[in-house]
Coordinates of C-alpha atoms and ligand atoms in Angstrom, one line a residue:
X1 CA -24.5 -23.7 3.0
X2 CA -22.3 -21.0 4.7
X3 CA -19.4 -21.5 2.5
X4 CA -20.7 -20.3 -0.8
X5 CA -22.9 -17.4 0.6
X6 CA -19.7 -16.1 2.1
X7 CA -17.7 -16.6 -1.2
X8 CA -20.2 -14.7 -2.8
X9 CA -20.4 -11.8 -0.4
X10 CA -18.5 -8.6 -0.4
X11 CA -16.7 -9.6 2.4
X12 CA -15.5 -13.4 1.0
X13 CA -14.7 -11.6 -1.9
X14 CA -12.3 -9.2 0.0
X15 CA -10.4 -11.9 1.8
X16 CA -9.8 -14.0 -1.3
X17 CA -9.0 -10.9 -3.2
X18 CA -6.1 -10.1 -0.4
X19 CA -5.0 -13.7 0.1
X20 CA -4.6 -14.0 -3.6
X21 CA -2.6 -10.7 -4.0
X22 CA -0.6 -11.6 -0.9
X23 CA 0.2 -15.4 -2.5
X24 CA 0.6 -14.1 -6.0
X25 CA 3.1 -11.1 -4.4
X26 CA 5.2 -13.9 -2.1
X27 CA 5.4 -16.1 -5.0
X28 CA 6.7 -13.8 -7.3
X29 CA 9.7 -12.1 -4.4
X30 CA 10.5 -15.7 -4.0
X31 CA 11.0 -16.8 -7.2
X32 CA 13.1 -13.7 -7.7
X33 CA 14.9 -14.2 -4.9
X34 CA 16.1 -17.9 -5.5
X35 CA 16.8 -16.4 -9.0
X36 CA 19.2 -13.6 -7.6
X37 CA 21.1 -15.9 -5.4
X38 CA 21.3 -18.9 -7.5
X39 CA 23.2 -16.4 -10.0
X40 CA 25.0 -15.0 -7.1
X41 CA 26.4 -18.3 -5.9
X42 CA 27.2 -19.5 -9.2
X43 CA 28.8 -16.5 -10.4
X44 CA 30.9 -16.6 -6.7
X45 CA 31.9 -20.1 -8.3
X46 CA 32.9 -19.0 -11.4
X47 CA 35.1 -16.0 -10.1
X48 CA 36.8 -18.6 -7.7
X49 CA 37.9 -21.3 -10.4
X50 CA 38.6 -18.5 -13.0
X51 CA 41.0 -16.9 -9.9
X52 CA 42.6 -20.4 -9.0
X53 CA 43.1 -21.7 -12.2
X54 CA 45.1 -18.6 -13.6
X55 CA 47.0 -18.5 -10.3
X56 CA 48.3 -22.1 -11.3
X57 CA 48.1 -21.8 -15.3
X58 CA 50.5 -19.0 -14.2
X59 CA 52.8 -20.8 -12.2
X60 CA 53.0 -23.1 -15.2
X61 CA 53.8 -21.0 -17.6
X62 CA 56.1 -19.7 -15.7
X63 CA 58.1 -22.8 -14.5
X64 CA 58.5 -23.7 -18.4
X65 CA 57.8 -27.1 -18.0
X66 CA 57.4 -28.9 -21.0
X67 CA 54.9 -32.2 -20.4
X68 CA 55.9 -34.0 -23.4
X69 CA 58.2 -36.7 -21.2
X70 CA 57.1 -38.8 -18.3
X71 CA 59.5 -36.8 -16.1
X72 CA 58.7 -33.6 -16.6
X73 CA 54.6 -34.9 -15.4
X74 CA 56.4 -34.9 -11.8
X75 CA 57.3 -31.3 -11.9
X76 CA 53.5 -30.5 -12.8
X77 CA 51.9 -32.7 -10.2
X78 CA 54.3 -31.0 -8.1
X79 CA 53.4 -27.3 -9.2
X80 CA 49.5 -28.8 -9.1
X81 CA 49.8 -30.1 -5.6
X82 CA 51.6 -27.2 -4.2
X83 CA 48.8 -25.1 -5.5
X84 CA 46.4 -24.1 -2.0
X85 CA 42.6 -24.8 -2.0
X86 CA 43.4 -27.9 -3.5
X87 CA 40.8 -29.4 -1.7
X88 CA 37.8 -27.1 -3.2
X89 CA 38.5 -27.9 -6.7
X90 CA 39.1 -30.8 -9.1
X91 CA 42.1 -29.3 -11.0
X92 CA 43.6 -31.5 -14.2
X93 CA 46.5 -30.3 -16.5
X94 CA 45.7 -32.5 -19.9
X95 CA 47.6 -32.8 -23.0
X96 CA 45.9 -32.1 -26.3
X97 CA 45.0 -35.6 -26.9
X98 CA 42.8 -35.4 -23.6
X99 CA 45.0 -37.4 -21.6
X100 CA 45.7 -36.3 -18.5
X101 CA 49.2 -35.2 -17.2
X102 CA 48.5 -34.3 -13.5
X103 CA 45.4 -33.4 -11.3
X104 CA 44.6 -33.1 -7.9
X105 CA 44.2 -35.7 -5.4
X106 CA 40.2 -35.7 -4.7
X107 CA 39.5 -36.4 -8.0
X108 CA 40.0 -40.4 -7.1
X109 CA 36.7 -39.3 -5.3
X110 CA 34.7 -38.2 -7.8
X111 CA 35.7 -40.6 -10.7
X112 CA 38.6 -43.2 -11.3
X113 CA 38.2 -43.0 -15.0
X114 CA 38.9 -39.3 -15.0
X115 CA 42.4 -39.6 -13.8
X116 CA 43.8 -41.1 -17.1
X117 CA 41.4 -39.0 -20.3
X118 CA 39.6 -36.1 -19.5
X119 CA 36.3 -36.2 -22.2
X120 CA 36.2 -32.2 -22.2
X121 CA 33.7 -30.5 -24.7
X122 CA 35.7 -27.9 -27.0
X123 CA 38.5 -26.9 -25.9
X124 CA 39.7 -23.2 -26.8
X125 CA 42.9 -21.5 -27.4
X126 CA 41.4 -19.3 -24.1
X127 CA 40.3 -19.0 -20.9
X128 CA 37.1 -20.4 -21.4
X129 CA 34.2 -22.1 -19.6
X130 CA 33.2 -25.3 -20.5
X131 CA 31.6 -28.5 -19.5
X132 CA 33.1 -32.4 -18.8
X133 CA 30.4 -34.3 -19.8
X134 CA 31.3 -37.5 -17.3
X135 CA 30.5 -34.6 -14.4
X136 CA 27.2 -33.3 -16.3
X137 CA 25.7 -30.5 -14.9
X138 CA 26.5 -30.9 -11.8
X139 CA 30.0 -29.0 -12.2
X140 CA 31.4 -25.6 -13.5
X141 CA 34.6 -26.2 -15.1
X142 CA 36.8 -23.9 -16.7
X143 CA 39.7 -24.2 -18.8
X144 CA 43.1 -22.6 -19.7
X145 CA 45.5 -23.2 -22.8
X146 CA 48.9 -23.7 -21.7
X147 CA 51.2 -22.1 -24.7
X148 CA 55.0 -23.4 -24.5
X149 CA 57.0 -19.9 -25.1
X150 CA 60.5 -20.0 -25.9
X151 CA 61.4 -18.4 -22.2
X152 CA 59.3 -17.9 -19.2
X153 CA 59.2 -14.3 -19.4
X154 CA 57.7 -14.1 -23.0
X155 CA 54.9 -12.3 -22.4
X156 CA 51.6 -14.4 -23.7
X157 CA 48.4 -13.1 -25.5
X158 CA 45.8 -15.3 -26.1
X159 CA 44.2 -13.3 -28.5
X160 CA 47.2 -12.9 -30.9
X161 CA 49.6 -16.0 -30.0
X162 CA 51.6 -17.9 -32.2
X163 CA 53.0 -20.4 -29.9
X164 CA 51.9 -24.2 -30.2
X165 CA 49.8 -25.1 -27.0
X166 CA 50.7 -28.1 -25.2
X167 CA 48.1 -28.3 -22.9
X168 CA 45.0 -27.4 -20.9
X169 CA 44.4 -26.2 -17.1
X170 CA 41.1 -27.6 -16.4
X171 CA 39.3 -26.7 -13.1
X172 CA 36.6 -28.2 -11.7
X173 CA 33.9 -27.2 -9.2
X174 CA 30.8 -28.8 -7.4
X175 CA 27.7 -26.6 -8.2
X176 CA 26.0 -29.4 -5.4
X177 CA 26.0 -27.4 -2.6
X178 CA 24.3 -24.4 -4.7
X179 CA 21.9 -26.8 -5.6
X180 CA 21.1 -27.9 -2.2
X181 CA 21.2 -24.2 -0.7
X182 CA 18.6 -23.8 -3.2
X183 CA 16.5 -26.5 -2.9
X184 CA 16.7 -26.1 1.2
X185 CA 16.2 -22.2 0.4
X186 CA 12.8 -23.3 -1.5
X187 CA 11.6 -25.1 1.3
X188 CA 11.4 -23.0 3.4
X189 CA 10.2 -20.3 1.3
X190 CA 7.5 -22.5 0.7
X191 CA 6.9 -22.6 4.8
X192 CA 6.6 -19.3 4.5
X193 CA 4.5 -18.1 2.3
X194 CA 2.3 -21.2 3.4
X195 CA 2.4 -19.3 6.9
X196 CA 1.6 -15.8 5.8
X197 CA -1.0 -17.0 3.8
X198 CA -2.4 -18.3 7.2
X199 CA -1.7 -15.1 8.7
X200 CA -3.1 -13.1 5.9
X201 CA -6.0 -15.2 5.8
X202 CA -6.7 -14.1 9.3
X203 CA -6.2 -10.7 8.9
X204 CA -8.4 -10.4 5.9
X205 CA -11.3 -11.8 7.9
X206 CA -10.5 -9.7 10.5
X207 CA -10.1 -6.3 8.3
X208 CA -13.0 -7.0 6.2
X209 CA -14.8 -7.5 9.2
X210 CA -14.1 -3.9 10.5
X211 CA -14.3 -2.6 7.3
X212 CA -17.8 -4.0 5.7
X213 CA -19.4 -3.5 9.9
X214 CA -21.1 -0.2 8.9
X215 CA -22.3 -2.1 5.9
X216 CA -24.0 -4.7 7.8
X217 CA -25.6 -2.3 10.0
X218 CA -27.1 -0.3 7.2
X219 CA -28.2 -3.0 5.8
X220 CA -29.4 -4.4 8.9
X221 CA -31.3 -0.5 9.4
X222 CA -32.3 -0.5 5.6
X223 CA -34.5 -4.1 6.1
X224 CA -36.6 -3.3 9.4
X225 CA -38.0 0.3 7.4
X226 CA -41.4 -0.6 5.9
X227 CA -44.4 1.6 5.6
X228 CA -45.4 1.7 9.5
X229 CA -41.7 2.5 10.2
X230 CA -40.7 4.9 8.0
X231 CA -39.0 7.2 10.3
X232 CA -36.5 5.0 11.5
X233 CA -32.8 6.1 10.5
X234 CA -29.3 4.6 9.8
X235 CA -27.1 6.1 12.6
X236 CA -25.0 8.1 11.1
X237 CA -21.3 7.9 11.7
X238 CA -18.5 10.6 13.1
X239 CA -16.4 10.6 10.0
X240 CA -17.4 11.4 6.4
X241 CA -15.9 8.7 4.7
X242 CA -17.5 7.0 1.9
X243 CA -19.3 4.7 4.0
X244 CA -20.5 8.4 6.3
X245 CA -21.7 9.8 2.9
X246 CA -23.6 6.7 2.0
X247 CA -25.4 6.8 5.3
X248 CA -26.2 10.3 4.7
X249 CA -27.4 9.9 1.5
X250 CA -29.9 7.0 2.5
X251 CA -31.1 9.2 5.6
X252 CA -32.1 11.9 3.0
X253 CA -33.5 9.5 1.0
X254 CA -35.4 7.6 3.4
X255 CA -36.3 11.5 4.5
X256 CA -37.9 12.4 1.2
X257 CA -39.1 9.1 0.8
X258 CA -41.2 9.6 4.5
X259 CA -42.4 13.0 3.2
X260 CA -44.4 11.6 0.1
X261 CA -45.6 8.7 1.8
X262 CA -47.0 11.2 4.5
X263 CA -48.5 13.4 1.5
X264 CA -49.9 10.6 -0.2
X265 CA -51.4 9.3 3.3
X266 CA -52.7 12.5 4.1
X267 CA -54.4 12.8 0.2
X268 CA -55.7 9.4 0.2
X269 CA -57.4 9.9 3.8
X270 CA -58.6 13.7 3.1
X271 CA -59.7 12.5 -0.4
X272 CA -61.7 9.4 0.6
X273 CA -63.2 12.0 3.4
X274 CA -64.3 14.3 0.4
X275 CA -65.9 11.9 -1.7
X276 CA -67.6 10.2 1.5
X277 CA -69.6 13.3 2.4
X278 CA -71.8 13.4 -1.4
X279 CA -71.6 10.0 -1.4
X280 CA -73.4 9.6 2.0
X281 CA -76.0 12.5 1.2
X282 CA -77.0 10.6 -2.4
X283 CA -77.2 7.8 -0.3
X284 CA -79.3 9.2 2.3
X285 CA -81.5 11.3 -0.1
X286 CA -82.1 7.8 -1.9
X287 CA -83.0 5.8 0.9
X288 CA -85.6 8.4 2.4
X289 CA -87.1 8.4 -1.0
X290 CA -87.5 4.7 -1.3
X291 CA -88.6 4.2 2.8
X292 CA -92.1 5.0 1.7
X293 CA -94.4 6.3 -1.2
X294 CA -94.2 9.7 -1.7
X295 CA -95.2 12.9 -3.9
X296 CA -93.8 13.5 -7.4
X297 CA -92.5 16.8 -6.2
X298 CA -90.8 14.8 -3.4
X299 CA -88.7 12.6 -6.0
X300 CA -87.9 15.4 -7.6
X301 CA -86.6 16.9 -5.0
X302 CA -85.0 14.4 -3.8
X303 CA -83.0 13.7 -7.6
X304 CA -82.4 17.0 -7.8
X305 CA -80.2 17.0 -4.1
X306 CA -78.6 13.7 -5.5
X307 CA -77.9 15.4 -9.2
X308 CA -76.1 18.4 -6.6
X309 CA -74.2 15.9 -4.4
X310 CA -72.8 13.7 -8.3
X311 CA -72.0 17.1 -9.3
X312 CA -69.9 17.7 -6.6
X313 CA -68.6 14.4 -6.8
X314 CA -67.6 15.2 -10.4
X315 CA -66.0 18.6 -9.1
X316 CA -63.7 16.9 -7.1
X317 CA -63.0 14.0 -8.9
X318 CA -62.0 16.3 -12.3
X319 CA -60.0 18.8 -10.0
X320 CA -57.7 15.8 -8.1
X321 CA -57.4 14.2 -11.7
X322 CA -56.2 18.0 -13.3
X323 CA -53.9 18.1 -10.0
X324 CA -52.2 14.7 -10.2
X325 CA -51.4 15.8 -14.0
X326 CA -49.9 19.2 -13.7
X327 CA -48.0 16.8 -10.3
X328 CA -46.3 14.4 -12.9
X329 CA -45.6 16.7 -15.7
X330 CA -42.2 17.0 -15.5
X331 CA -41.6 17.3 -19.3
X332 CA -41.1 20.6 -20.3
X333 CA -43.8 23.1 -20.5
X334 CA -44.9 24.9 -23.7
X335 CA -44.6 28.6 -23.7
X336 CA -45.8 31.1 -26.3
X337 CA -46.1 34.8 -26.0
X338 CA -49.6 36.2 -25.1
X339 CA -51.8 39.2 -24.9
X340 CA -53.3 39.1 -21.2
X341 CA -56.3 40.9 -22.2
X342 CA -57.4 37.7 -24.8
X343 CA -57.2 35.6 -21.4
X344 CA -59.1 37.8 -19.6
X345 CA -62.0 38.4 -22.0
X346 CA -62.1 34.9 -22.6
X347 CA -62.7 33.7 -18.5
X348 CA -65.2 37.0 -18.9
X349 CA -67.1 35.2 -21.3
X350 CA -66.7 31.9 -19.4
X351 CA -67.2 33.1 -15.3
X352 CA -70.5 36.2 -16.4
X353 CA -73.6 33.7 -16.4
X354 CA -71.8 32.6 -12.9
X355 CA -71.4 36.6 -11.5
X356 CA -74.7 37.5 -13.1
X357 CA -76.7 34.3 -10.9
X358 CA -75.0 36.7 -7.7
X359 CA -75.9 39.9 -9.4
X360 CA -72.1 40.6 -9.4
X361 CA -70.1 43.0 -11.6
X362 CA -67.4 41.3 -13.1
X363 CA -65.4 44.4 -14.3
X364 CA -62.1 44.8 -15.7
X365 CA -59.4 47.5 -15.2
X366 CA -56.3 47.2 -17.6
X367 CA -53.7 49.4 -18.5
X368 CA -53.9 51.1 -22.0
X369 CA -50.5 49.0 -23.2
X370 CA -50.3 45.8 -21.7
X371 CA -47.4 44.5 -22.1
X372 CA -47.1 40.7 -23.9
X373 CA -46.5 37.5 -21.3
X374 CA -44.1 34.5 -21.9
X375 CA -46.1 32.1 -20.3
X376 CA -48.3 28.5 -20.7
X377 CA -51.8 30.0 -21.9
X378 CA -54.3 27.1 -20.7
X379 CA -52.1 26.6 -16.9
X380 CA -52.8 30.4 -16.5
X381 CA -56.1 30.4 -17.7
X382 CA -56.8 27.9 -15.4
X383 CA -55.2 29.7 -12.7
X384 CA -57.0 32.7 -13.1
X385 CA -60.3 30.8 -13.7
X386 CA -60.0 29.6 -10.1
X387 CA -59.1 32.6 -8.5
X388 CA -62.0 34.9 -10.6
X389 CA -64.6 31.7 -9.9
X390 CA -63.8 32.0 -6.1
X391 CA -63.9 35.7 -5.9
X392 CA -67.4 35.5 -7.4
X393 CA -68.1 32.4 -5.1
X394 CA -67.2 34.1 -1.8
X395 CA -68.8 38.2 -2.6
X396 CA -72.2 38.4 -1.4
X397 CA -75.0 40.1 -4.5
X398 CA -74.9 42.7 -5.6
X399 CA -70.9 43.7 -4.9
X400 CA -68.2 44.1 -7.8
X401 CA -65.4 41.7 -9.1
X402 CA -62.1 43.5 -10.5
X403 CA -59.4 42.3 -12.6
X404 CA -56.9 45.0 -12.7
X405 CA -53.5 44.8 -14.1
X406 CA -50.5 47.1 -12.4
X407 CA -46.9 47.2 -11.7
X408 CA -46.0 46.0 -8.2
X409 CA -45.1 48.5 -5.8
X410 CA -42.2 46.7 -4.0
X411 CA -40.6 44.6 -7.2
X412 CA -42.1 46.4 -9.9
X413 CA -43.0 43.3 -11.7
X414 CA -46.4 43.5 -14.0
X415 CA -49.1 42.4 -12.0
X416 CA -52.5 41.2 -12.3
X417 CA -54.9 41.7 -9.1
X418 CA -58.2 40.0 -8.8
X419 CA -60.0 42.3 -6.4
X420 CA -63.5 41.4 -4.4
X421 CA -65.8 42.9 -1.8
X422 CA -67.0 39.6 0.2
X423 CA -65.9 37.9 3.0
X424 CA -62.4 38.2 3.3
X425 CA -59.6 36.4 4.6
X426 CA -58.4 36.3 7.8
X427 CA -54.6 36.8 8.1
X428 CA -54.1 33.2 9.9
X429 CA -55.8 31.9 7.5
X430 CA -53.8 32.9 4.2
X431 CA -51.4 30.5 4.4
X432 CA -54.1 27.5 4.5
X433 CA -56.1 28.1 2.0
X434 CA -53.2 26.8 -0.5
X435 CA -53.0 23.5 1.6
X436 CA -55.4 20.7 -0.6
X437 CA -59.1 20.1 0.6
X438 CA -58.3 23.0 3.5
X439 CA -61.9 25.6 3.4
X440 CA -62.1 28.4 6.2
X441 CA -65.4 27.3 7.3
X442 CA -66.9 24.5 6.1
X443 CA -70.5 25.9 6.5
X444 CA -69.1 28.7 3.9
X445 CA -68.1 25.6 1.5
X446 CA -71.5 23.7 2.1
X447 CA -72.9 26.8 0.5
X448 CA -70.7 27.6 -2.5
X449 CA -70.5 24.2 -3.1
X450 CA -66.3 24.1 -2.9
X451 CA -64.3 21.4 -2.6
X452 CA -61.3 23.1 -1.4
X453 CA -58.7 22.1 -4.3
X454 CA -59.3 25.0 -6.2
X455 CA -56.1 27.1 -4.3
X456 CA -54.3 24.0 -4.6
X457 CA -54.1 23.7 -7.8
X458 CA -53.6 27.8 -8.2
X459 CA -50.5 26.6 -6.1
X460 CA -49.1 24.1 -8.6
X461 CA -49.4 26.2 -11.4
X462 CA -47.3 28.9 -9.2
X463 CA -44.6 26.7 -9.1
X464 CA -44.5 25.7 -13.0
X465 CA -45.1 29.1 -14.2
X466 CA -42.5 30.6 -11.9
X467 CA -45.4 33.1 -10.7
X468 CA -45.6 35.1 -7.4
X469 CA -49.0 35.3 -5.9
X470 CA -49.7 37.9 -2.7
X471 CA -52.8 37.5 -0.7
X472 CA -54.1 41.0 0.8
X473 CA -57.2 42.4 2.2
X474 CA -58.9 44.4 0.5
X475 CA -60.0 47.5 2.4
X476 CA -63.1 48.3 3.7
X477 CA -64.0 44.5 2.9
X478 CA -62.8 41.3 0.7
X479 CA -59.8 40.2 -1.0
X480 CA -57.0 41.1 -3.4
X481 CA -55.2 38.1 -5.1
X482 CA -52.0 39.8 -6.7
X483 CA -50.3 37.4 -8.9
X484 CA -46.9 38.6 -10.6
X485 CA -45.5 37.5 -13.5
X486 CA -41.4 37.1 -13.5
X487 CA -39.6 39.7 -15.5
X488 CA -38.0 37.5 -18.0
X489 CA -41.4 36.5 -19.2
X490 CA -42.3 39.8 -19.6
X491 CA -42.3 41.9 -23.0
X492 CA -43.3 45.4 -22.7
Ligands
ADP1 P1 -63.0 25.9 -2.6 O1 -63.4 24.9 -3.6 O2 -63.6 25.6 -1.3 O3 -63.3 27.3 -3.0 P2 -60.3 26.7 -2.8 O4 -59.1 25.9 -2.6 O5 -60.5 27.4 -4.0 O6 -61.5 25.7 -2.4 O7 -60.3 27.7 -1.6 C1 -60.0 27.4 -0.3 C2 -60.7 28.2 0.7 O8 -60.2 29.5 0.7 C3 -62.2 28.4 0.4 O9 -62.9 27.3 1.0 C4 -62.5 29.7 1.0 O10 -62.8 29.5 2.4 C5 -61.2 30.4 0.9 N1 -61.2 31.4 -0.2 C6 -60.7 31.3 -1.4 N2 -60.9 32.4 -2.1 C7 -61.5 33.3 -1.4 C8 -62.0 34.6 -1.6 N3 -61.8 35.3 -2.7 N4 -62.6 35.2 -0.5 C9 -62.8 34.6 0.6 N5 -62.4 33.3 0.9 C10 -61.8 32.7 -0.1

């Protein structure tokens, strides 16, 4: 079963492609090239009679011998035979009625009948080629009119004569040895291009060989990556050829490809660690409820922890399903023009009940003209949500919440700053809190009840809305989060 996978392989389909062209290209030089000198040799034929019978039609003419009497046929055999090359050519000088007058010796050779009547197919009054059928194809004959003048020096023009002609010079020559040439030529034309297809045959193996190796390797490389071996790579290779940039190409791919199976490793394992911890404190609270018979106060104590821990759940759960959607829209956001102080007075009304539980004053400080934003309303509402809901989760009672809305001092972009007076960030820490299910202490998040996808998703949203956000202490204690709107989205 090798045979048919290898025709049906790139590198079968090279070789065949190659022999074919090299067959197809021999084939058609040699078929040219019996053409050209199968023409060539006949044509050196044809000059040769045409040359040898003028040289004796002249001679003829010239001797004025008149053929109509038996002893005048000497003088012509005479002329004939004195003729040189005698020996190439069957030469016949024939009277109009076909008979024949004279010829040359080695026509006894060839055919007894044809040295009484020569059967010769039209007969001109000029040098003309023509055939004698008894020879058939076999020969190239031409033939000259012999024109009786009234002396020898008339001068003679076929093309306006008036004398009577008496008789033809016919010449005769074997096209036989053309033939064979050819024929032999053939042969071993044939021999060759039977070789070089060998020869060519073993090249192309050879060549493809080389050619499809990087190929095979990548393919070889592509097959042994699965999931547990994902950072294996093609080798790449010295030149950037084709083959180079494929190789490059893959290793980016299988680059990118490594990176999102890493994310989605890293999600799946944080994730199920997320949803472990409530589910193991339900299950816990449950099974100490259910060990033995206790108070009413106690179940209810116990359902409310539960009801906490399904909350939390239900947290997480909504805020990974709100992150893998904003993660796969990739169709084109909608944008409409908004007034930034709607927003905020909207996640006022949404966030006080939360600030007033902490006894915190959720106050906000924005410019007289605000100017209008080109942005998606519910993605920033959202965003700002988070970042108002956290600054009200991590400010201890009793402190104030700002929104405030200024240009930036560095890039002079419109800015909006949610400023509180609790824990703070420390500096090392800044960059983290972005990174999904990442809390600075988890003992902080225990009590806030946080599931550390909150700044992740504020993350996301920075990316579709083209926003810049700045995380800065806020002096003597808490945190400013600065976020600044592009300029082309802003109308003032
Ligand atoms: P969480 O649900 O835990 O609040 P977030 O992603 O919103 O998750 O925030 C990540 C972590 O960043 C929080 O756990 C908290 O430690 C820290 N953090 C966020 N906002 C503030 C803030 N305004 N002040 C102090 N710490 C904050």
């Amino acid at each position: 079963m090798r045979f048919p996978g290898f025709f049906s392989s790139l590198r079968g389909k090279i070789t065949i492609w190659f022999i074919v062209s090299i067959a197809a290209f021999m084939i058609i030089f040699s078929g040219m090239m019996l053409f050209s000198v199968r023409l060539w040799m006949v044509q050196t034929i044809d000059t040769d009679i045409m040359d040898h019978t003028e040289v004796l039609w002249r001679k003829i003419q010239r001797s004025q011998v008149p053929f109509d009497s038996l002893g005048k046929k000497k003088d012509i055999q005479y002329i004939l035979n004195s003729e040189s090359n005698k020996n190439r050519f069957l030469t016949w000088i024939i009277n109009p009625d076909s008979m024949v007058v004279a010829h040359s010796y080695n026509i006894f050779q060839v055919e007894n009948s044809l040295t009484t009547k020569l059967p010769v197919r039209i007969l001109s009054d000029r040098p003309q080629f023509t055939e004698i059928p008894t020879l058939g194809f076999t020969h190239r004959c031409v033939s000259f009119p012999i024109i009786k003048t009234p002396d020898s020096t008339a001068i003679i023009s076929f093309e306006n004569n008036t004398y009577p002609i008496v008789g033809w010079v016919i010449t005769a020559s074997s096209s036989v040895p053309v033939n064979d040439f050819i024929n032999s030529l053939t042969r071993v034309l044939i021999g060759m291009i039977v070789i070089c297809i060998i020869i060519a045959s073993a090249f192309a193996l050879v060549l493809s060989e080389l050619a499809l190796r990087p190929l095979t390797e990548i393919v070889a490389t592509a097959r042994s990556i699965t999931v547990n071996q994902l950072s294996t790579r093609i080798k790449p290779t010295e030149e950037q050829d084709e083959v180079g940039q494929l190789v490059t190409t893959l290793n980016h791919l299988f680059d990118r490809l490594e990176a999102s199976f890493e994310q989605i490793r890293q999600f799946t394992a944080d994730a199920s660690h997320e949803l472990l911890t409530p589910l193991t404190i339900i299950k816990g609270e449950l099974e100490l409820a259910l060990s033995r018979d206790r108070e009413g106060e106690y179940y209810k104590m116990s359902l409310g922890n539960a009801l906490v821990q399904a909350n939390q759940l239900i947290l997480i759960t909504q805020t990974l399903l709100k992150l893998s959607r904003e993660e796969k829209s990739t169709e084109k956001l909608d944008f409409e023009i908004l007034d930034i102080r709607i927003i905020v007075n909207k996640l006022f009304k949404q966030l006080v009940f939360l600030a007033d539980q902490k006894s915190i004053r959720l106050t906000e400080s924005l410019e007289e003209s605000l100017p209008l934003i080109n942005t998606n309303e519910n993605l920033l509402h959202t965003l700002l949500f988070n970042l108002i809901e956290n600054a009200i989760k991590y400010s201890p009672p009793k402190t104030k919440v700002i929104i405030k809305s200024r240009k930036h001092p560095v890039t002079g972009r419109f800015t909006i700053d949610v400023i509180d007076h609790g824990l703070g960030i420390p500096d090392e820490e800044k960059r983290n809190i972005f990174l999904r299910f990442y809390r600075i202490e988890k003992s902080r998040a225990k009590v806030t009840g946080g599931s550390g996808l909150g700044l992740s998703l504020v993350s996301k949203i920075r990316e579709l809305l083209n926003l810049d956000i700045e995380v800065t202490n806020n002096k003597p204690m808490g945190t400013i989060f600065s976020v600044s709107f592009p300029d082309d989205s802003v109308f003032n």
